[in-house]
XYZ file of C-alpha atoms in Angstrom:
409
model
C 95.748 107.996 32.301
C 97.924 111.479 32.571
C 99.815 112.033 35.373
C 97.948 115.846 35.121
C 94.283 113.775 35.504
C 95.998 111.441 38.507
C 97.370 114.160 40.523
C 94.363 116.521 41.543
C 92.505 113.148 42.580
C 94.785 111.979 44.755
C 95.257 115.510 46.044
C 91.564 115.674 46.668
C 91.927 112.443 48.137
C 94.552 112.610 50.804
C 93.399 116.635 51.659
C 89.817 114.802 52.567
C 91.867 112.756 55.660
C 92.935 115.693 57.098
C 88.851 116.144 58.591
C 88.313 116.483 61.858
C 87.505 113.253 63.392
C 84.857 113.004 66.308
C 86.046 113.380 70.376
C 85.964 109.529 71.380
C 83.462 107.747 73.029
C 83.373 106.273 76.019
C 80.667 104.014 78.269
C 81.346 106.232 81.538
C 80.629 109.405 81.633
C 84.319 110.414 81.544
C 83.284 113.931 80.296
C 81.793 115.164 83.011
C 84.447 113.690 85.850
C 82.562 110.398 86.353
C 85.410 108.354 85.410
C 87.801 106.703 87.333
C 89.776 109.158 87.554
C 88.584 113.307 87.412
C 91.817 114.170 85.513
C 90.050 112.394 82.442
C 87.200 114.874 81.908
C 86.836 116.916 78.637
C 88.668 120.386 79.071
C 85.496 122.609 78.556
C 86.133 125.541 80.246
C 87.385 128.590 78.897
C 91.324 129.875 80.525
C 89.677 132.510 82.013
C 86.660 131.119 83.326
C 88.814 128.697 84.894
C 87.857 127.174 88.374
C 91.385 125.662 89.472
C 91.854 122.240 91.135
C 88.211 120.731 90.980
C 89.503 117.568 90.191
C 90.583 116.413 93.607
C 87.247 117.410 95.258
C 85.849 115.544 92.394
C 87.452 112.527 93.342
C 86.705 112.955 96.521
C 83.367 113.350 96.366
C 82.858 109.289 95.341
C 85.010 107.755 98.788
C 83.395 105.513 101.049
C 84.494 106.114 104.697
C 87.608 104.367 105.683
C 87.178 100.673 107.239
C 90.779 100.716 109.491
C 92.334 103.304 111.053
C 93.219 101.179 114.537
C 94.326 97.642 114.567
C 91.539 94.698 114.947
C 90.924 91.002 114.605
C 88.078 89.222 114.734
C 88.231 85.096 114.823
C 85.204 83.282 113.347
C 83.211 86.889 112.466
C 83.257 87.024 116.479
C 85.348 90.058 118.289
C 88.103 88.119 120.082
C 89.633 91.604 121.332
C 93.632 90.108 120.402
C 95.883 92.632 118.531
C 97.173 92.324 115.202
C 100.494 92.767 117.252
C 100.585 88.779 117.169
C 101.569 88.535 113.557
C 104.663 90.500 114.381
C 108.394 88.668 114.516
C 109.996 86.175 112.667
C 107.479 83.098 112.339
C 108.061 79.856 110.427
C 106.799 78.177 107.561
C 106.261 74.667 105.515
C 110.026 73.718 104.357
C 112.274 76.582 106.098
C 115.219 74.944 107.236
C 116.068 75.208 110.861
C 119.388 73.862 112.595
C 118.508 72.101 116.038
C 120.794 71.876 118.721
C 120.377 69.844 121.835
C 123.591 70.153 124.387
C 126.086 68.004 122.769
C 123.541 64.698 121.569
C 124.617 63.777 118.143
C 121.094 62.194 118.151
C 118.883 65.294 117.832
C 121.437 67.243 116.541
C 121.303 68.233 112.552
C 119.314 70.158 110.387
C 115.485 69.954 109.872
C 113.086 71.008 106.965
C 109.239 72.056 108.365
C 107.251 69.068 106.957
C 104.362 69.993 104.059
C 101.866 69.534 107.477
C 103.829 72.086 109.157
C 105.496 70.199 111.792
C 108.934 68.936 112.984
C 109.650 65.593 112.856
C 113.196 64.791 115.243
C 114.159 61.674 116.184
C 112.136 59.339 118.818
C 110.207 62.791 119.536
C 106.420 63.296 118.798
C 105.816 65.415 115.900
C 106.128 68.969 116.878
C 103.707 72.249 115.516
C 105.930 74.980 113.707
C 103.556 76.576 111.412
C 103.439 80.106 112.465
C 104.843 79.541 115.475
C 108.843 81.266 116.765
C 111.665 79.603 117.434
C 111.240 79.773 120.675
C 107.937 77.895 121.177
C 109.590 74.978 119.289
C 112.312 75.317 122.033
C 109.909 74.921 124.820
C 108.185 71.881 123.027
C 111.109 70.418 122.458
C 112.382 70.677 126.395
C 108.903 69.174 127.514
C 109.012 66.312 125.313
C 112.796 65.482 126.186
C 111.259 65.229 129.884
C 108.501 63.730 129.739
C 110.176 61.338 127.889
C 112.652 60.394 130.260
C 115.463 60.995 127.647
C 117.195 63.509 130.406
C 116.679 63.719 134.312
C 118.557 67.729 133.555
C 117.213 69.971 130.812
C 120.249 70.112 128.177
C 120.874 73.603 126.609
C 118.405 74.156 123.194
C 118.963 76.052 120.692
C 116.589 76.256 117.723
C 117.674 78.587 114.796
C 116.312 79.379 111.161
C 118.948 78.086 108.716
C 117.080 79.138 105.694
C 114.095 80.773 105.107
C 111.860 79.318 102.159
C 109.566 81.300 99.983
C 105.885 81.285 100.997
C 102.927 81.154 98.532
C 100.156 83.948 99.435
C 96.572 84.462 97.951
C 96.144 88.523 97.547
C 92.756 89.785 96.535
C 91.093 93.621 96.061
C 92.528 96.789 95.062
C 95.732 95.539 93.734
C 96.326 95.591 89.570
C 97.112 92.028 89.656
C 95.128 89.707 92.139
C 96.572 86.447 92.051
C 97.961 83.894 94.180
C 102.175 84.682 94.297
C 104.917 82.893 95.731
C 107.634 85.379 97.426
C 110.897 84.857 99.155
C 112.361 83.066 96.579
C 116.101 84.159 96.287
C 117.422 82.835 92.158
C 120.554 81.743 92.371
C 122.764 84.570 91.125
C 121.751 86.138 94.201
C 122.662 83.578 96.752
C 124.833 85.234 99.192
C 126.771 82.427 100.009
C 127.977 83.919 103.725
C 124.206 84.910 104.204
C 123.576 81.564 103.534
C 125.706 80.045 106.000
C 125.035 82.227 108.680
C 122.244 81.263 111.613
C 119.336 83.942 111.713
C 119.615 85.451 108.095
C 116.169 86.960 107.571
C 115.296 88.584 104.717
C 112.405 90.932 103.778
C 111.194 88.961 101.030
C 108.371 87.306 102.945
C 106.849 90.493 104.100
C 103.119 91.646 103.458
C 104.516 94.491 101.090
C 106.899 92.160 99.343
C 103.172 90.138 98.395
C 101.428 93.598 97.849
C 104.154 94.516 95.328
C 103.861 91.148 93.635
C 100.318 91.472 92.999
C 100.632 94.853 91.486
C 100.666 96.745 93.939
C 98.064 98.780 95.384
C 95.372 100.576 93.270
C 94.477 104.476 93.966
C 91.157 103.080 94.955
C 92.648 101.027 97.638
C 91.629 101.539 101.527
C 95.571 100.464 103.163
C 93.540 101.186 106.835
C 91.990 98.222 106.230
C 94.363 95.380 104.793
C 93.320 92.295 105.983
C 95.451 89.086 106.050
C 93.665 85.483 106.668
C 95.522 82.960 108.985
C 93.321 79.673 108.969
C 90.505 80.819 111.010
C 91.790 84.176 112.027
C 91.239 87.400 110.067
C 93.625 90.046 111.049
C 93.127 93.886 110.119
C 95.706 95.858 109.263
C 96.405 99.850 108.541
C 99.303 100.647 106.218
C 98.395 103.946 105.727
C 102.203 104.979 107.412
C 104.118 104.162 104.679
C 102.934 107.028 102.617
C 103.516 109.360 105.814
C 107.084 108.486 106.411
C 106.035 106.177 109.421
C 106.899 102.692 110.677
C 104.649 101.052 109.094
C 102.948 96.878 109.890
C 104.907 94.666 107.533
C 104.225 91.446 108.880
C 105.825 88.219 107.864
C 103.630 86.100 106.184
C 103.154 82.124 105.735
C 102.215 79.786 103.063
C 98.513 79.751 102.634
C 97.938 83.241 104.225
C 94.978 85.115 102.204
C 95.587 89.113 101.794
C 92.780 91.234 100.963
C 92.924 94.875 99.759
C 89.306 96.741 100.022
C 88.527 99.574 98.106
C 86.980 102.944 98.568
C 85.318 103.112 95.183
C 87.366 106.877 94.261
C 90.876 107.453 93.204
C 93.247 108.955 95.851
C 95.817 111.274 94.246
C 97.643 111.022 97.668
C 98.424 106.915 96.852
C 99.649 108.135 93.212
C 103.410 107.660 94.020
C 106.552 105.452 95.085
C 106.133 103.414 97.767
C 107.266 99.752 99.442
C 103.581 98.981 98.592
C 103.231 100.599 95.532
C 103.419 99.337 91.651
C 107.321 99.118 90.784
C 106.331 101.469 87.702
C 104.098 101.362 84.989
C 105.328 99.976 81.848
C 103.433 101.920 79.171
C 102.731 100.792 75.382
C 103.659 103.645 72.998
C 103.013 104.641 69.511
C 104.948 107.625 67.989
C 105.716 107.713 64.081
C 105.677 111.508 64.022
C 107.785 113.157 62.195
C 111.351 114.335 61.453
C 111.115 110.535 63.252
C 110.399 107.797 60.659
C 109.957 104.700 63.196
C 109.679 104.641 66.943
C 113.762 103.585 67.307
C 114.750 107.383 65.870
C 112.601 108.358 68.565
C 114.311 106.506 71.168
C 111.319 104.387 71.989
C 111.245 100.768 73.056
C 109.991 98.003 70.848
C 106.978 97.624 72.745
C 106.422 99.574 75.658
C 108.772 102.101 78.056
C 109.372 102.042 81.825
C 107.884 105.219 83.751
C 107.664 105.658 87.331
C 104.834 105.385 89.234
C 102.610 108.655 89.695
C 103.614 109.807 86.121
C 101.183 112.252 84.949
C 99.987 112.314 81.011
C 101.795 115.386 80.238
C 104.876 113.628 81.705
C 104.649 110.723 79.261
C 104.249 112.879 76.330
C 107.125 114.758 76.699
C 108.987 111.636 77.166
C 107.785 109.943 74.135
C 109.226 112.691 72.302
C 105.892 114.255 70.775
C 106.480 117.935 72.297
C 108.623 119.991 70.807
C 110.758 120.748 67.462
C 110.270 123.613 64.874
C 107.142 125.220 66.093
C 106.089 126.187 62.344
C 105.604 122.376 61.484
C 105.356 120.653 65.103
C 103.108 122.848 67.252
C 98.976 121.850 67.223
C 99.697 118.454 67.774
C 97.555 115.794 69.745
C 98.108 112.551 71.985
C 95.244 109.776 72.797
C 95.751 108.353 75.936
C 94.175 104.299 76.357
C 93.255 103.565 79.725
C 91.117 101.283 81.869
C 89.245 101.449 85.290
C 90.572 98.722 87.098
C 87.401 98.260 89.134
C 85.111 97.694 86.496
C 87.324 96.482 83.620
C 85.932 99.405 81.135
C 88.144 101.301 78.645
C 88.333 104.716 78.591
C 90.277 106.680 75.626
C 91.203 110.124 76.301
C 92.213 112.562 73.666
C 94.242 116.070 74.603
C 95.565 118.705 72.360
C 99.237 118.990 73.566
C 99.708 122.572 72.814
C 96.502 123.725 74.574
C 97.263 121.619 77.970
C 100.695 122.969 78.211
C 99.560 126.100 77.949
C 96.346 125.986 80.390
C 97.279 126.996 84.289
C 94.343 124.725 84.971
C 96.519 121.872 83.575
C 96.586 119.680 86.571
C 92.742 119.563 86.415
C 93.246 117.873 83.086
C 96.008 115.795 83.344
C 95.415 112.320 84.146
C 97.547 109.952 86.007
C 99.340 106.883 84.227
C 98.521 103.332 85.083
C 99.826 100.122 84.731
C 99.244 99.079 81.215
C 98.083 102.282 79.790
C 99.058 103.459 75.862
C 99.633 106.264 74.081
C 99.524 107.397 70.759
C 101.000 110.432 69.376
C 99.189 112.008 66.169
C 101.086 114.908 63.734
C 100.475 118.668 63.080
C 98.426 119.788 60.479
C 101.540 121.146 58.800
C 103.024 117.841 59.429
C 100.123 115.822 57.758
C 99.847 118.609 54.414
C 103.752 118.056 54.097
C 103.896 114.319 54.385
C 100.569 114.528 51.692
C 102.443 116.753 49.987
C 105.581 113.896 49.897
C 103.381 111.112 49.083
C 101.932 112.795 45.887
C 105.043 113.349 44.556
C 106.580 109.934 45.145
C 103.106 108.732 43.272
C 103.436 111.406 40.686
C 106.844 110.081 39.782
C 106.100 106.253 39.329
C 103.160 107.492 36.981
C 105.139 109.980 35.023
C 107.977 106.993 34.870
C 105.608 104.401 33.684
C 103.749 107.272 31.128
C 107.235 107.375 29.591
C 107.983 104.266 29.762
């Protein structure tokens, strides 16, 4: 066939994907604010007509009332009117390593691991509880036993110290991204201190309740931190956290193995929990597409492999700029677009959210429409219209070619 018969076909062709392709779909009614977050809905109001800052009062609008807000415990679903006070301190755990001393008797003397049922087993003693209990309880046991025993008729000087502190495995459950049981404490070995290790007393912070938060996921937007609860056998402790985003001390208990941590949720995304924190996702690693051009593959755009490290309360507008899909020669890269994939982490439901880049940037009203990142979320960068008629444009020449080549040939 003629190249002249090929061309206007394939011109007619490619011009045809350059339609307008419908605003996505989605099961919630993400148009209208009813997503999980407000920031999603469709921008549908004119500049002018503008009503600033809805989107908060939006969000708002869906919050059950806070659960916490004072410290309580209850034991057996019965008020038992003890603080959550008692989980404070250093507290020990199955296999932590603890050095015993008694006065100068080479016979209780040495170093002891907590046995799997929690207790420690000396010498010619009765087993004794350690599970959750401090160092000095174990002391006190210890001195009664030697007593009643008859191994002294004079209490000898005791002296029970943590060695080593083992990592802990923890159940945590509700508004966290990843709900799972998690082991932390753990120290690998290129980061053994060595003089840390030798010393009596070395704590670390790696057995806290935020070190287990973090390790699930950290906490969602929907989370209520008044209200963290933590599970101790038969003893359900209440927490409120909300003083780490307020610059606060805030409860970071020490937890055990087999402790059960439980985040509830207020059912509405809280723009205030939308940043950095000990409690906090570490970031949000973010899967990103962007074959625009002058850039022929996502390395000349300085993009990961797979996905790109962001921090945590990263906005959509934020993203876009750093996937390098604003800016450039205005004539060819201006009018683009950007899809953002998301998913409400309470009910598992994707959402995909489509922006013109240009028109956001523009808007004053931008904040209305511009959606926080979260873990797991992609985005997909899509070309100008100048962009698309030019790479067309390429296409049917590099086509036109090979056929004029082969009509000689």
């Amino acid at each position: 066939m003629p190249v002249r018969t090929i061309l206007p076909g394939l011109a007619t062709a490619f011009l045809s994907c350059c339609a307008t392709y419908d605003v996505p779909d989605n099961l919630e009614s993400v148009a209208v604010g009813d997503g999980y977050q407000a920031q999603y809905r469709d921008i549908d109001v004119a500049r002018s007509d503008a009503e600033f800052l809805r989107s908060a009062r939006i969000n708002e609008s869906k919050c059950l009332p806070l659960r916490g807000g004072v410290e309580a415990q209850q034991n057996g679903g019965k008020g038992s009117g003890f603080s959550a006070a008692a989980l404070r301190g250093e507290r020990l755990t199955r296999n932590d390593l603890v050095d015993i001393r008694v006065g100068d008797d080479e016979t209780f003397n040495g170093d002891y691991v907590i046995s799997r049922d929690g207790t420690l087993k000396l010498p010619f003693l009765r087993p004794i509880p350690a599970q959750g209990r401090t160092t000095d309880q174990i002391e006190d046991d210890i001195a009664s036993q030697l007593l009643s025993d008859a191994f002294y008729d004079e209490l000898p000087r005791i002296s029970v110290r943590v060695a080593d502190f083992a990592s802990v495995t923890v159940g945590v459950s509700g508004a966290v991204f990843e709900p799972h049981s998690v082991e932390i404490g753990g120290v690998t070995g290129d980061q053994v201190d060595g003089r840390r290790q030798d010393a009596l007393g070395a704590s670390s912070e790696g057995r806290n309740l935020s070190a287990a938060l973090r390790a699930a996921g950290g906490v969602r937007p929907d989370a209520d931190i008044s209200a963290v609860t933590v599970r101790r056998g038969a003893t359900v402790y209440r927490l409120d956290m909300r003083g780490v985003f307020r610059g606060q001390n805030v409860v970071d208990i020490m937890l055990l193995t087999g402790d059960e941590i439980d985040v509830p949720s207020r059912q509405c995304f809280q723009e205030d929990l939308m940043r950095p924190s000990p409690i906090s996702p570490p970031g949000v690693s973010m899967f990103l597409s962007n074959l625009t051009q002058p850039a022929t593959n996502n390395a000349a755009s300085a993009i990961g492999q797979t996905v790109r490290e962001v921090p945590y309360g990263t906005r959509y507008m934020q993203a876009v700029i750093d996937s390098n899909c604003v800016g450039g020669a205005r004539g060819t890269s201006a009018d683009r677009s950007s899809v953002l994939f998301s998913r409400n982490p309470v009910t598992g439901v994707s959402v995909v959210i489509e922006r013109d880049i240009e028109d956001l940037l523009r808007r004053a009203d931008r904040d209305d429409f511009d959606p926080y990142l979260l873990p797991g979320d992609a985005l997909a960068c899509y070309d100008s219209a100048v962009t698309n008629v030019t790479e067309i444009g390429r296409v049917i020449g590099v086509i036109g070619a090979a056929a004029l080549l082969r009509e000689k040939s």
